[in-house]
Amino acid sequence: MESSKVPQDNISTYADNKKAFYATDGDGNYTLVPSSGWEVEEAVTIQALLELERLTRRAHKEVIAGKSSPLYFHMYACRMDLQVLAETTGIFKWRIRRHFKPAVFNNLSKAVLERYSNALGISIKDLCSLPDLSENDT
Amino acid sequence: MIPEQSFSHSHSAHCESGVMSLMMSHHGLPLSEAMVFGLSGALMFAFIPFVKIGGMPLIAYRTRPKGIINGLQKNLGLRMQMHTFSRPEKGVEKLDVLLEQGKFVGAQTSVFWLPYFPPEMRFHFNAHNLIIYGKEGDEYLISDPVFETSKRCKQSDLTKARFVKGLMAPKGLLYYPVEMPGDINYESILPKVIRKNAKAMLKTPVPIAGIRGIRSLAKSIMKLRKKDPRYAKLFLGHIVRMQEEIGTGGGGFRFIYASFLQEAGTILTNQQLREASAMMTAVGDQWREFALLAVTAIRSKKGGPIQFEALREKLNSIADAESSVYKTLLETRLG
C-alpha cells in the first residue's frame, strides 16, 4: 500500500483515534502513516457491534416476557456469550444455562451471584434487575 | 544493570511488537517494530474451524500471543523476566515495587476492561500488551503502542484488566528484560529467521496453518452457500475483522512483514530481499482487495446473492502469491 492510498475515512469506530499503518513512500520505502480508518474496517466492526446489540435486545425481551433471568441479558450487555461467561466465571455452561431460568436464578446463593457480578463488572443489585433499554444504548 | 531513563511513547501498528520495540529501544537496543516482528518470526496464517471465538472459527494472521516475546528471546538471546500471580493484590504490589525501582514494565491485559479504549473497540480479547512506565497517585502511566499518545488508567481498572479470567487469561502477567543481547549478528540471524518463517508458511503438516490454511479457508467459504445468509455475512465480517481490525496495520500483518524484509535487505545490502518485500506488499494489497470484496458481499441486500466463487478465487490467488514470496525467499542466497 502506498502512503497516499492509506485510508483516511474518519471512521466512527476509531472514535477520533488513529491507528498506525505500514505504507510505502514515493521511493518505495516503508514508513508508518497514521490513519483515521478505512470504511471497510468500520463496516465489519459495526456489523459485529450490531450483532451484539441484536442479541442484547432479544435477551431483554425474553427477560421481560419472563422466559429468562436477568443474567441472560447482562451476559450479552457485557458483550459476552455463554462460552466467555463460562470461562470468566469458571462455572460450567450447563449450570449457567440453568441459571438463565428465572426460577433457578431467583434462588441463587450470594456466593454464586458474586461470581457473576465480578465477571460482569456490575453490582449484585444491577445483576438482579433489568435496565430500561430505551435509555441505555447497549 | 538496566539504565534508568525517561520514557517516551511511540505509536505502533500492533501491541505486542510495539511493546517489544519500545522496550528494546529503551534498553539500548534500537529495534523497529517491523524488525521485532520479523526477528521473532511472527508472520503466520491459521484457520482452526474447531476452535471457536464468539461462535466463529479461530482465524489468525500472526503467531499466537506471546509468540513475539518468546521468538525474540529465542532468536536474539534476550532474556525476559516474566511474573504471573495467583492473587490480584500480589500483582499490584509487585508492579508498584518494579515501578519504584524505575523499571518500565510490560503487561498483558484484557481490552474490554480498559476504560481508555473507546466503547467501539472494546471486545473480550485478553492478550493485549502495553507498557506501564510510572504511577501518579492512584493512576498508572501507560504507553499503549496502538494509541497515538500515552494514557492513564486507574489502579482498580488496570487490575481488573490484568486479572480477567478466561481464554488466554493474563494472570496479571508482567515482564521486563533482565539480560539484553550484545551486538546482534544480523548476517547470521536474518537469513535464519526469514527462512524459518517461510518454511513454516509453506511446509505445514496439517491444513489449518500456513498456505494450506488459506486454501482451506477458501474451501470453507464455498460451504457458506448452504448456511443461513446472516451467518455467512458474519463469518465474512469475522475474517476481515481479524485481518484489518485486530492490530495489524492493515493487510493482516503482510505490510509490516514487507517492511521487515525491506529493512533486512538494507542491512544485508541484498537487492533480492527488497524485491521480495515488494512482492509481499502486493500480497498485502490483495488481502485488502479481499476485504473490500467481503464487505461488498456483507452489504448486499436481500436478493443480491453473495459472490462466494469470487471470494474463494481471491483467497486462492492470495495463497498462490504468498507461496511464491516464500519460495523466492527460500531460493534466495541470503548470505
Tab-separated table of C-alpha atoms in Angstrom:
chain	number	residue	atom	x	y	z
A	1	MET	CA	0.000	0.000	0.000
A	2	GLU	CA	1.306	3.450	-0.899
A	3	SER	CA	1.183	6.129	1.773
A	4	SER	CA	-1.023	8.305	-0.433
A	5	LYS	CA	-3.530	5.436	-0.517
A	6	VAL	CA	-3.644	4.905	3.234
A	7	PRO	CA	-7.346	5.317	4.009
A	8	GLN	CA	-8.358	8.447	5.894
A	9	ASP	CA	-12.087	7.824	6.145
A	10	ASN	CA	-12.531	9.275	9.665
A	11	ILE	CA	-14.415	6.181	10.712
A	12	SER	CA	-16.781	6.270	13.679
A	13	THR	CA	-15.415	3.108	15.270
A	14	TYR	CA	-11.997	4.721	15.853
A	15	ALA	CA	-13.757	7.409	17.942
A	16	ASP	CA	-11.257	10.094	16.849
A	17	ASN	CA	-8.272	7.821	17.371
A	18	LYS	CA	-5.730	6.949	14.732
A	19	LYS	CA	-4.025	3.670	14.002
A	20	ALA	CA	-0.568	3.297	12.512
A	21	PHE	CA	-0.385	1.745	9.034
A	22	TYR	CA	2.673	0.467	7.195
A	23	ALA	CA	2.850	2.008	3.744
A	24	THR	CA	5.442	2.855	1.116
A	25	ASP	CA	6.528	6.378	0.212
A	26	GLY	CA	7.315	7.686	-3.284
A	27	ASP	CA	10.652	5.794	-3.351
A	28	GLY	CA	9.040	2.534	-2.249
A	29	ASN	CA	10.437	2.813	1.283
A	30	TYR	CA	8.242	1.787	4.181
A	31	THR	CA	7.057	4.344	6.705
A	32	LEU	CA	4.397	4.417	9.403
A	33	VAL	CA	1.383	6.507	8.460
A	34	PRO	CA	-1.316	7.454	10.988
A	35	SER	CA	-4.720	6.574	9.575
A	36	SER	CA	-8.167	7.782	10.620
A	37	GLY	CA	-9.516	4.441	9.441
A	38	TRP	CA	-10.840	2.534	6.442
A	39	GLU	CA	-14.565	2.305	5.827
A	40	VAL	CA	-14.178	-1.431	5.197
A	41	GLU	CA	-12.906	-1.880	8.743
A	42	GLU	CA	-15.689	0.346	10.038
A	43	ALA	CA	-18.267	-1.813	8.238
A	44	VAL	CA	-17.097	-5.064	9.843
A	45	THR	CA	-16.733	-3.532	13.319
A	46	ILE	CA	-20.243	-2.081	13.105
A	47	GLN	CA	-21.516	-5.433	11.868
A	48	ALA	CA	-20.070	-7.110	14.966
A	49	LEU	CA	-21.426	-4.398	17.269
A	50	LEU	CA	-24.900	-4.602	15.724
A	51	GLU	CA	-24.938	-8.367	16.159
A	52	LEU	CA	-24.105	-7.929	19.847
A	53	GLU	CA	-26.828	-5.319	20.123
A	54	ARG	CA	-29.341	-7.595	18.409
A	55	LEU	CA	-28.591	-10.406	20.868
A	56	THR	CA	-28.811	-7.999	23.800
A	57	ARG	CA	-32.199	-6.644	22.733
A	58	ARG	CA	-33.533	-10.123	22.080
A	59	ALA	CA	-32.402	-11.187	25.558
A	60	HIS	CA	-34.032	-8.082	27.039
A	61	LYS	CA	-37.377	-9.059	25.518
A	62	GLU	CA	-37.053	-12.621	26.814
A	63	VAL	CA	-36.408	-11.399	30.341
A	64	ILE	CA	-39.413	-9.085	30.217
A	65	ALA	CA	-41.518	-11.989	28.954
A	66	GLY	CA	-40.389	-13.994	31.966
A	67	LYS	CA	-38.656	-16.610	29.802
A	68	SER	CA	-35.130	-15.838	31.004
A	69	SER	CA	-33.393	-14.442	34.053
A	70	PRO	CA	-31.675	-11.017	34.045
A	71	LEU	CA	-28.324	-12.863	33.940
A	72	TYR	CA	-29.102	-13.813	30.334
A	73	PHE	CA	-29.483	-10.161	29.414
A	74	HIS	CA	-26.415	-8.945	31.338
A	75	MET	CA	-24.216	-11.560	29.682
A	76	TYR	CA	-24.945	-10.056	26.249
A	77	ALA	CA	-24.950	-6.478	27.554
A	78	CYS	CA	-21.360	-7.159	28.660
A	79	ARG	CA	-20.553	-8.341	25.112
A	80	MET	CA	-20.119	-11.929	26.257
A	81	ASP	CA	-21.649	-15.217	25.196
A	82	LEU	CA	-22.132	-18.470	27.110
A	83	GLN	CA	-18.594	-19.573	26.270
A	84	VAL	CA	-16.944	-16.377	27.530
A	85	LEU	CA	-19.151	-16.183	30.628
A	86	ALA	CA	-18.301	-19.786	31.500
A	87	GLU	CA	-14.576	-19.133	31.047
A	88	THR	CA	-14.662	-15.899	33.022
A	89	THR	CA	-16.649	-17.221	35.958
A	90	GLY	CA	-15.322	-20.773	35.988
A	91	ILE	CA	-18.929	-22.008	36.156
A	92	PHE	CA	-19.869	-24.866	33.815
A	93	LYS	CA	-22.008	-23.980	30.826
A	94	TRP	CA	-24.804	-26.357	31.838
A	95	ARG	CA	-25.016	-24.687	35.249
A	96	ILE	CA	-25.108	-21.231	33.684
A	97	ARG	CA	-27.851	-22.414	31.335
A	98	ARG	CA	-29.872	-23.426	34.395
A	99	HIS	CA	-29.234	-20.002	35.898
A	100	PHE	CA	-30.843	-18.479	32.819
A	101	LYS	CA	-34.153	-19.843	34.159
A	102	PRO	CA	-35.858	-17.184	36.295
A	103	ALA	CA	-36.973	-19.681	38.968
A	104	VAL	CA	-33.449	-21.041	39.437
A	105	PHE	CA	-31.811	-17.621	39.254
A	106	ASN	CA	-34.073	-16.206	41.972
A	107	ASN	CA	-32.811	-18.827	44.409
A	108	LEU	CA	-29.094	-18.408	43.739
A	109	SER	CA	-26.808	-18.002	46.732
A	110	LYS	CA	-24.967	-14.752	47.298
A	111	ALA	CA	-21.667	-16.501	46.563
A	112	VAL	CA	-22.753	-17.508	43.059
A	113	LEU	CA	-24.279	-14.095	42.369
A	114	GLU	CA	-20.982	-12.539	43.420
A	115	ARG	CA	-19.080	-14.587	40.871
A	116	TYR	CA	-21.375	-13.315	38.151
A	117	SER	CA	-21.252	-9.753	39.412
A	118	ASN	CA	-17.431	-9.806	39.449
A	119	ALA	CA	-17.190	-11.275	35.976
A	120	LEU	CA	-19.682	-8.818	34.504
A	121	GLY	CA	-18.356	-5.833	36.435
A	122	ILE	CA	-21.760	-4.841	37.836
A	123	SER	CA	-23.242	-4.843	41.345
A	124	ILE	CA	-25.444	-7.719	42.528
A	125	LYS	CA	-28.350	-5.280	42.654
A	126	ASP	CA	-27.864	-4.407	38.967
A	127	LEU	CA	-27.358	-8.063	38.111
A	128	CYS	CA	-30.748	-8.927	39.543
A	129	SER	CA	-32.611	-6.151	37.780
A	130	LEU	CA	-33.229	-5.169	34.195
A	131	PRO	CA	-32.369	-1.696	32.901
A	132	ASP	CA	-34.700	0.240	30.656
A	133	LEU	CA	-33.212	-0.233	27.200
A	134	SER	CA	-34.577	2.938	25.652
A	135	GLU	CA	-32.242	4.993	27.875
A	136	ASN	CA	-29.402	2.550	27.618
A	137	ASP	CA	-27.959	2.226	24.149
A	138	THR	CA	-26.287	-1.135	24.629
B	1	MET	CA	22.220	-3.359	35.063
B	2	ILE	CA	19.326	-1.608	33.410
B	3	PRO	CA	19.800	2.112	32.901
B	4	GLU	CA	17.139	4.439	34.231
B	5	GLN	CA	15.855	6.980	31.813
B	6	SER	CA	12.739	8.877	30.979
B	7	PHE	CA	10.147	7.102	28.901
B	8	SER	CA	8.935	8.270	25.527
B	9	HIS	CA	5.867	6.790	23.926
B	10	SER	CA	5.602	5.966	20.248
B	11	HIS	CA	2.776	4.819	18.026
B	12	SER	CA	2.887	1.295	16.537
B	13	ALA	CA	0.662	-0.861	14.400
B	14	HIS	CA	0.470	-3.840	16.749
B	15	CYS	CA	0.519	-4.159	20.526
B	16	GLU	CA	2.998	-6.949	21.201
B	17	SER	CA	5.580	-5.939	18.589
B	18	GLY	CA	5.114	-2.289	19.574
B	19	VAL	CA	5.722	-3.041	23.240
B	20	MET	CA	8.843	-5.096	22.491
B	21	SER	CA	10.212	-2.495	20.079
B	22	LEU	CA	9.778	0.269	22.673
B	23	MET	CA	11.163	-1.895	25.433
B	24	MET	CA	14.254	-2.925	23.464
B	25	SER	CA	14.876	0.651	22.362
B	26	HIS	CA	14.638	1.890	25.957
B	27	HIS	CA	17.204	-0.672	26.994
B	28	GLY	CA	19.787	0.451	24.487
B	29	LEU	CA	18.892	-1.784	21.534
B	30	PRO	CA	17.007	0.255	18.957
B	31	LEU	CA	14.801	-2.156	17.005
B	32	SER	CA	11.974	-1.027	14.771
B	33	GLU	CA	8.574	-2.606	15.269
B	34	ALA	CA	8.866	-4.347	11.886
B	35	MET	CA	12.308	-5.721	12.889
B	36	VAL	CA	10.856	-7.069	16.141
B	37	PHE	CA	8.013	-8.678	14.224
B	38	GLY	CA	10.292	-10.249	11.627
B	39	LEU	CA	13.066	-11.329	14.014
B	40	SER	CA	10.562	-13.193	16.148
B	41	GLY	CA	9.198	-14.992	13.081
B	42	ALA	CA	5.689	-13.837	13.913
B	43	LEU	CA	4.109	-13.989	10.463
B	44	MET	CA	1.559	-16.782	10.197
B	45	PHE	CA	-1.813	-17.784	8.971
B	46	ALA	CA	-4.115	-20.093	10.870
B	47	PHE	CA	-7.679	-21.163	10.306
B	48	ILE	CA	-8.871	-23.524	13.016
B	49	PRO	CA	-12.544	-24.369	12.440
B	50	PHE	CA	-12.901	-26.395	15.626
B	51	VAL	CA	-11.701	-23.630	17.961
B	52	LYS	CA	-14.464	-21.061	18.296
B	53	ILE	CA	-14.202	-17.471	19.444
B	54	GLY	CA	-17.513	-15.687	19.832
B	55	GLY	CA	-19.100	-18.524	17.871
B	56	MET	CA	-16.670	-18.026	14.960
B	57	PRO	CA	-13.711	-20.207	13.995
B	58	LEU	CA	-10.290	-19.013	15.047
B	59	ILE	CA	-8.537	-17.096	12.268
B	60	ALA	CA	-5.122	-15.567	12.899
B	61	TYR	CA	-2.604	-13.789	10.710
B	62	ARG	CA	0.279	-13.994	13.193
B	63	THR	CA	1.708	-16.460	15.682
B	64	ARG	CA	-0.069	-16.930	18.988
B	65	PRO	CA	0.044	-14.278	21.741
B	66	LYS	CA	3.448	-14.075	23.477
B	67	GLY	CA	4.948	-15.531	20.276
B	68	ILE	CA	6.808	-12.283	19.651
B	69	ILE	CA	8.274	-12.078	23.151
B	70	ASN	CA	9.281	-15.733	23.059
B	71	GLY	CA	10.577	-15.523	19.492
B	72	LEU	CA	12.867	-12.625	20.378
B	73	GLN	CA	14.182	-14.457	23.428
B	74	LYS	CA	14.957	-17.491	21.321
B	75	ASN	CA	16.418	-15.758	18.274
B	76	LEU	CA	18.339	-12.882	19.879
B	77	GLY	CA	19.493	-14.444	23.131
B	78	LEU	CA	17.423	-11.910	25.038
B	79	ARG	CA	16.222	-12.945	28.484
B	80	MET	CA	12.943	-11.637	29.871
B	81	GLN	CA	11.713	-11.925	33.428
B	82	MET	CA	8.049	-12.936	33.487
B	83	HIS	CA	5.812	-12.796	36.555
B	84	THR	CA	2.277	-14.142	36.880
B	85	PHE	CA	0.248	-14.036	40.062
B	86	SER	CA	-2.302	-16.172	41.845
B	87	ARG	CA	-3.867	-13.187	43.603
B	88	PRO	CA	-4.515	-9.665	42.268
B	89	GLU	CA	-3.185	-7.987	45.450
B	90	LYS	CA	0.196	-9.634	44.893
B	91	GLY	CA	0.194	-8.488	41.278
B	92	VAL	CA	-0.474	-4.882	42.239
B	93	GLU	CA	2.200	-4.966	44.925
B	94	LYS	CA	4.836	-6.372	42.562
B	95	LEU	CA	4.029	-3.854	39.849
B	96	ASP	CA	4.366	-0.958	42.286
B	97	VAL	CA	7.705	-2.274	43.568
B	98	LEU	CA	9.035	-2.612	39.993
B	99	LEU	CA	7.897	0.907	39.130
B	100	GLU	CA	9.596	2.265	42.250
B	101	GLN	CA	12.793	0.629	41.029
B	102	GLY	CA	12.408	2.726	37.886
B	103	LYS	CA	11.574	-0.169	35.591
B	104	PHE	CA	9.356	0.033	32.549
B	105	VAL	CA	7.101	-2.980	32.813
B	106	GLY	CA	5.313	-4.845	30.035
B	107	ALA	CA	1.899	-6.200	30.934
B	108	GLN	CA	-0.747	-8.415	29.400
B	109	THR	CA	-4.323	-7.229	29.822
B	110	SER	CA	-7.836	-7.556	28.525
B	111	VAL	CA	-9.015	-4.938	26.046
B	112	PHE	CA	-12.593	-4.849	27.291
B	113	TRP	CA	-11.829	-3.581	30.793
B	114	LEU	CA	-9.504	-0.715	29.835
B	115	PRO	CA	-11.577	2.472	30.079
B	116	TYR	CA	-9.337	4.464	27.748
B	117	PHE	CA	-10.396	2.235	24.859
B	118	PRO	CA	-13.424	3.747	23.137
B	119	PRO	CA	-16.557	1.569	23.528
B	120	GLU	CA	-16.467	0.765	19.804
B	121	MET	CA	-13.143	-1.053	20.248
B	122	ARG	CA	-13.914	-2.905	23.465
B	123	PHE	CA	-14.228	-6.615	22.822
B	124	HIS	CA	-13.284	-9.535	25.038
B	125	PHE	CA	-9.721	-10.109	23.981
B	126	ASN	CA	-7.366	-10.992	26.810
B	127	ALA	CA	-3.970	-10.874	25.131
B	128	HIS	CA	-3.432	-7.156	24.752
B	129	ASN	CA	0.005	-5.765	25.620
B	130	LEU	CA	1.085	-2.410	26.979
B	131	ILE	CA	3.898	-0.788	28.970
B	132	ILE	CA	3.428	0.723	32.405
B	133	TYR	CA	6.103	3.338	32.996
B	134	GLY	CA	5.043	5.125	36.167
B	135	LYS	CA	2.415	5.816	38.767
B	136	GLU	CA	0.976	9.094	39.970
B	137	GLY	CA	-1.366	8.822	42.948
B	138	ASP	CA	-3.966	6.222	42.037
B	139	GLU	CA	-3.195	6.282	38.321
B	140	TYR	CA	-0.748	4.321	36.245
B	141	LEU	CA	1.047	5.959	33.339
B	142	ILE	CA	0.593	3.732	30.350
B	143	SER	CA	2.211	3.547	26.989
B	144	ASP	CA	-0.210	1.612	24.831
B	145	PRO	CA	1.506	1.309	21.452
B	146	VAL	CA	-1.692	1.158	19.415
B	147	PHE	CA	-2.653	4.657	20.573
B	148	GLU	CA	-1.056	7.869	19.332
B	149	THR	CA	-0.423	9.277	22.804
B	150	SER	CA	0.273	7.827	26.234
B	151	LYS	CA	-2.645	7.061	28.520
B	152	ARG	CA	-3.581	6.964	32.196
B	153	CYS	CA	-5.530	4.266	33.941
B	154	LYS	CA	-6.837	3.919	37.499
B	155	GLN	CA	-5.353	1.159	39.615
B	156	SER	CA	-8.718	-0.583	40.072
B	157	ASP	CA	-9.403	-0.582	36.302
B	158	LEU	CA	-5.955	-1.807	35.325
B	159	THR	CA	-6.128	-4.530	37.976
B	160	LYS	CA	-9.474	-5.703	36.604
B	161	ALA	CA	-7.962	-5.806	33.088
B	162	ARG	CA	-4.866	-7.670	34.301
B	163	PHE	CA	-6.749	-10.307	36.237
B	164	VAL	CA	-9.661	-11.089	33.961
B	165	LYS	CA	-10.231	-14.836	33.786
B	166	GLY	CA	-10.952	-16.992	30.782
B	167	LEU	CA	-9.339	-17.747	27.430
B	168	MET	CA	-5.717	-16.532	27.346
B	169	ALA	CA	-6.169	-15.159	30.872
B	170	PRO	CA	-3.254	-12.801	31.575
B	171	LYS	CA	-2.933	-13.823	35.273
B	172	GLY	CA	-1.501	-10.370	35.870
B	173	LEU	CA	1.488	-11.099	33.603
B	174	LEU	CA	4.319	-8.573	33.944
B	175	TYR	CA	7.575	-8.719	32.001
B	176	TYR	CA	10.820	-6.838	31.528
B	177	PRO	CA	14.288	-7.673	30.186
B	178	VAL	CA	16.914	-8.948	32.575
B	179	GLU	CA	19.586	-9.784	30.030
B	180	MET	CA	19.934	-7.775	26.845
B	181	PRO	CA	21.705	-9.351	23.875
B	182	GLY	CA	25.075	-7.912	22.962
B	183	ASP	CA	25.748	-6.965	19.366
B	184	ILE	CA	23.304	-8.628	17.046
B	185	ASN	CA	24.915	-10.554	14.239
B	186	TYR	CA	22.384	-9.709	11.558
B	187	GLU	CA	24.346	-11.568	8.845
B	188	SER	CA	23.636	-14.866	10.537
B	189	ILE	CA	20.334	-14.197	12.310
B	190	LEU	CA	18.335	-12.576	9.488
B	191	PRO	CA	18.740	-15.367	6.911
B	192	LYS	CA	17.885	-17.914	9.578
B	193	VAL	CA	14.659	-16.280	10.771
B	194	ILE	CA	13.483	-15.436	7.247
B	195	ARG	CA	13.987	-18.990	6.012
B	196	LYS	CA	12.382	-20.452	9.101
B	197	ASN	CA	9.292	-18.282	8.753
B	198	ALA	CA	8.997	-19.057	5.028
B	199	LYS	CA	9.237	-22.781	5.752
B	200	ALA	CA	6.628	-22.515	8.496
B	201	MET	CA	4.231	-20.967	5.988
B	202	LEU	CA	4.955	-23.451	3.190
B	203	LYS	CA	5.536	-26.750	4.907
B	204	THR	CA	2.755	-27.336	7.371
B	205	PRO	CA	1.789	-30.903	8.194
B	206	VAL	CA	-1.890	-30.022	8.749
B	207	PRO	CA	-4.203	-27.981	6.528
B	208	ILE	CA	-5.043	-25.413	9.201
B	209	ALA	CA	-1.893	-23.296	9.127
B	210	GLY	CA	0.230	-21.502	6.578
B	211	ILE	CA	-0.652	-21.502	2.873
B	212	ARG	CA	-2.709	-24.661	3.345
B	213	GLY	CA	-4.728	-22.804	5.978
B	214	ILE	CA	-5.550	-20.060	3.468
B	215	ARG	CA	-6.672	-22.681	0.952
B	216	SER	CA	-8.874	-24.441	3.474
B	217	LEU	CA	-10.434	-21.096	4.412
B	218	ALA	CA	-11.147	-20.623	0.692
B	219	LYS	CA	-12.853	-24.009	0.640
B	220	SER	CA	-14.901	-23.269	3.728
B	221	ILE	CA	-16.256	-20.135	2.064
B	222	MET	CA	-17.951	-22.337	-0.505
B	223	LYS	CA	-19.663	-24.223	2.334
B	224	LEU	CA	-21.319	-20.967	3.376
B	225	ARG	CA	-23.632	-21.245	0.369
B	226	LYS	CA	-25.737	-23.756	2.293
B	227	LYS	CA	-25.713	-21.773	5.531
B	228	ASP	CA	-28.058	-19.075	6.788
B	229	PRO	CA	-27.103	-15.860	4.900
B	230	ARG	CA	-26.820	-13.951	8.166
B	231	TYR	CA	-24.242	-16.424	9.451
B	232	ALA	CA	-22.414	-16.270	6.109
B	233	LYS	CA	-22.138	-12.493	6.372
B	234	LEU	CA	-21.000	-12.632	9.988
B	235	PHE	CA	-18.373	-15.189	9.032
B	236	LEU	CA	-17.049	-12.995	6.215
B	237	GLY	CA	-17.046	-9.988	8.543
B	238	HIS	CA	-15.126	-12.042	11.094
B	239	ILE	CA	-12.365	-12.882	8.566
B	240	VAL	CA	-11.983	-9.203	7.723
B	241	ARG	CA	-12.065	-8.073	11.358
B	242	MET	CA	-9.237	-10.419	12.219
B	243	GLN	CA	-7.344	-9.104	9.207
B	244	GLU	CA	-7.941	-5.367	9.499
B	245	GLU	CA	-9.065	-4.538	12.987
B	246	ILE	CA	-7.108	-6.681	15.373
B	247	GLY	CA	-3.918	-4.604	15.428
B	248	THR	CA	-2.472	-5.430	12.072
B	249	GLY	CA	-1.729	-2.118	10.429
B	250	GLY	CA	-3.998	-3.462	7.703
B	251	GLY	CA	-3.448	-6.354	5.330
B	252	GLY	CA	-3.207	-8.992	8.038
B	253	PHE	CA	0.394	-8.164	9.051
B	254	ARG	CA	1.633	-8.612	5.465
B	255	PHE	CA	2.692	-4.940	5.200
B	256	ILE	CA	4.609	-4.991	8.473
B	257	TYR	CA	6.452	-8.103	7.255
B	258	ALA	CA	7.173	-6.421	3.923
B	259	SER	CA	8.645	-3.533	5.885
B	260	PHE	CA	10.806	-6.016	7.799
B	261	LEU	CA	12.027	-7.662	4.562
B	262	GLN	CA	12.933	-4.243	3.206
B	263	GLU	CA	14.870	-3.314	6.338
B	264	ALA	CA	16.623	-6.689	6.265
B	265	GLY	CA	17.512	-6.091	2.612
B	266	THR	CA	19.091	-2.758	3.523
B	267	ILE	CA	21.073	-4.215	6.446
B	268	LEU	CA	22.374	-7.114	4.346
B	269	THR	CA	22.617	-4.982	1.168
B	270	ASN	CA	20.593	-7.622	-0.576
B	271	GLN	CA	18.545	-6.432	-3.538
B	272	GLN	CA	16.556	-9.664	-3.747
B	273	LEU	CA	15.191	-9.132	-0.256
B	274	ARG	CA	13.998	-5.707	-1.282
B	275	GLU	CA	12.264	-7.313	-4.259
B	276	ALA	CA	10.683	-9.936	-2.001
B	277	SER	CA	9.460	-7.050	0.133
B	278	ALA	CA	7.706	-5.545	-2.895
B	279	MET	CA	6.129	-8.940	-3.609
B	280	MET	CA	4.879	-9.120	-0.038
B	281	THR	CA	3.435	-5.609	-0.355
B	282	ALA	CA	1.450	-6.836	-3.358
B	283	VAL	CA	0.179	-9.736	-1.221
B	284	GLY	CA	-0.980	-7.263	1.447
B	285	ASP	CA	-2.772	-5.269	-1.245
B	286	GLN	CA	-4.528	-8.449	-2.350
B	287	TRP	CA	-5.691	-9.128	1.216
B	288	ARG	CA	-7.179	-5.649	1.190
B	289	GLU	CA	-8.933	-6.377	-2.107
B	290	PHE	CA	-10.370	-9.480	-0.470
B	291	ALA	CA	-11.608	-7.359	2.456
B	292	LEU	CA	-13.317	-5.000	0.035
B	293	LEU	CA	-14.999	-7.907	-1.790
B	294	ALA	CA	-16.163	-9.392	1.514
B	295	VAL	CA	-17.630	-6.104	2.691
B	296	THR	CA	-19.436	-5.636	-0.614
B	297	ALA	CA	-20.973	-9.067	-0.031
B	298	ILE	CA	-21.934	-8.171	3.535
B	299	ARG	CA	-23.642	-5.015	2.344
B	300	SER	CA	-25.584	-6.755	-0.417
B	301	LYS	CA	-29.278	-6.561	0.397
B	302	LYS	CA	-31.752	-9.386	0.118
B	303	GLY	CA	-31.869	-10.788	-3.379
B	304	GLY	CA	-28.289	-9.791	-4.153
B	305	PRO	CA	-26.531	-13.147	-3.919
B	306	ILE	CA	-23.103	-13.274	-2.277
B	307	GLN	CA	-20.330	-13.902	-4.789
B	308	PHE	CA	-18.832	-16.889	-2.968
B	309	GLU	CA	-16.891	-18.007	-6.045
B	310	ALA	CA	-15.161	-14.635	-6.369
B	311	LEU	CA	-14.205	-14.675	-2.680
B	312	ARG	CA	-12.806	-18.186	-2.958
B	313	GLU	CA	-10.829	-17.299	-6.047
B	314	LYS	CA	-9.386	-14.217	-4.357
B	315	LEU	CA	-8.214	-16.297	-1.401
B	316	ASN	CA	-6.675	-18.894	-3.693
B	317	SER	CA	-4.926	-16.165	-5.626
B	318	ILE	CA	-3.574	-14.783	-2.325
B	319	ALA	CA	-2.369	-18.273	-1.417
B	320	ASP	CA	-0.559	-18.515	-4.786
B	321	ALA	CA	1.036	-15.095	-4.421
B	322	GLU	CA	2.104	-15.664	-0.822
B	323	SER	CA	3.600	-19.046	-1.532
B	324	SER	CA	5.648	-17.598	-4.374
B	325	VAL	CA	7.071	-14.973	-1.981
B	326	TYR	CA	8.135	-17.707	0.440
B	327	LYS	CA	9.561	-19.853	-2.363
B	328	THR	CA	11.558	-16.863	-3.604
B	329	LEU	CA	12.858	-16.269	-0.089
B	330	LEU	CA	13.932	-19.895	0.243
B	331	GLU	CA	15.703	-19.838	-3.116
B	332	THR	CA	17.473	-16.546	-2.478
B	333	ARG	CA	21.058	-16.554	-1.241
B	334	LEU	CA	20.724	-14.528	1.911
B	335	GLY	CA	24.375	-14.560	2.918
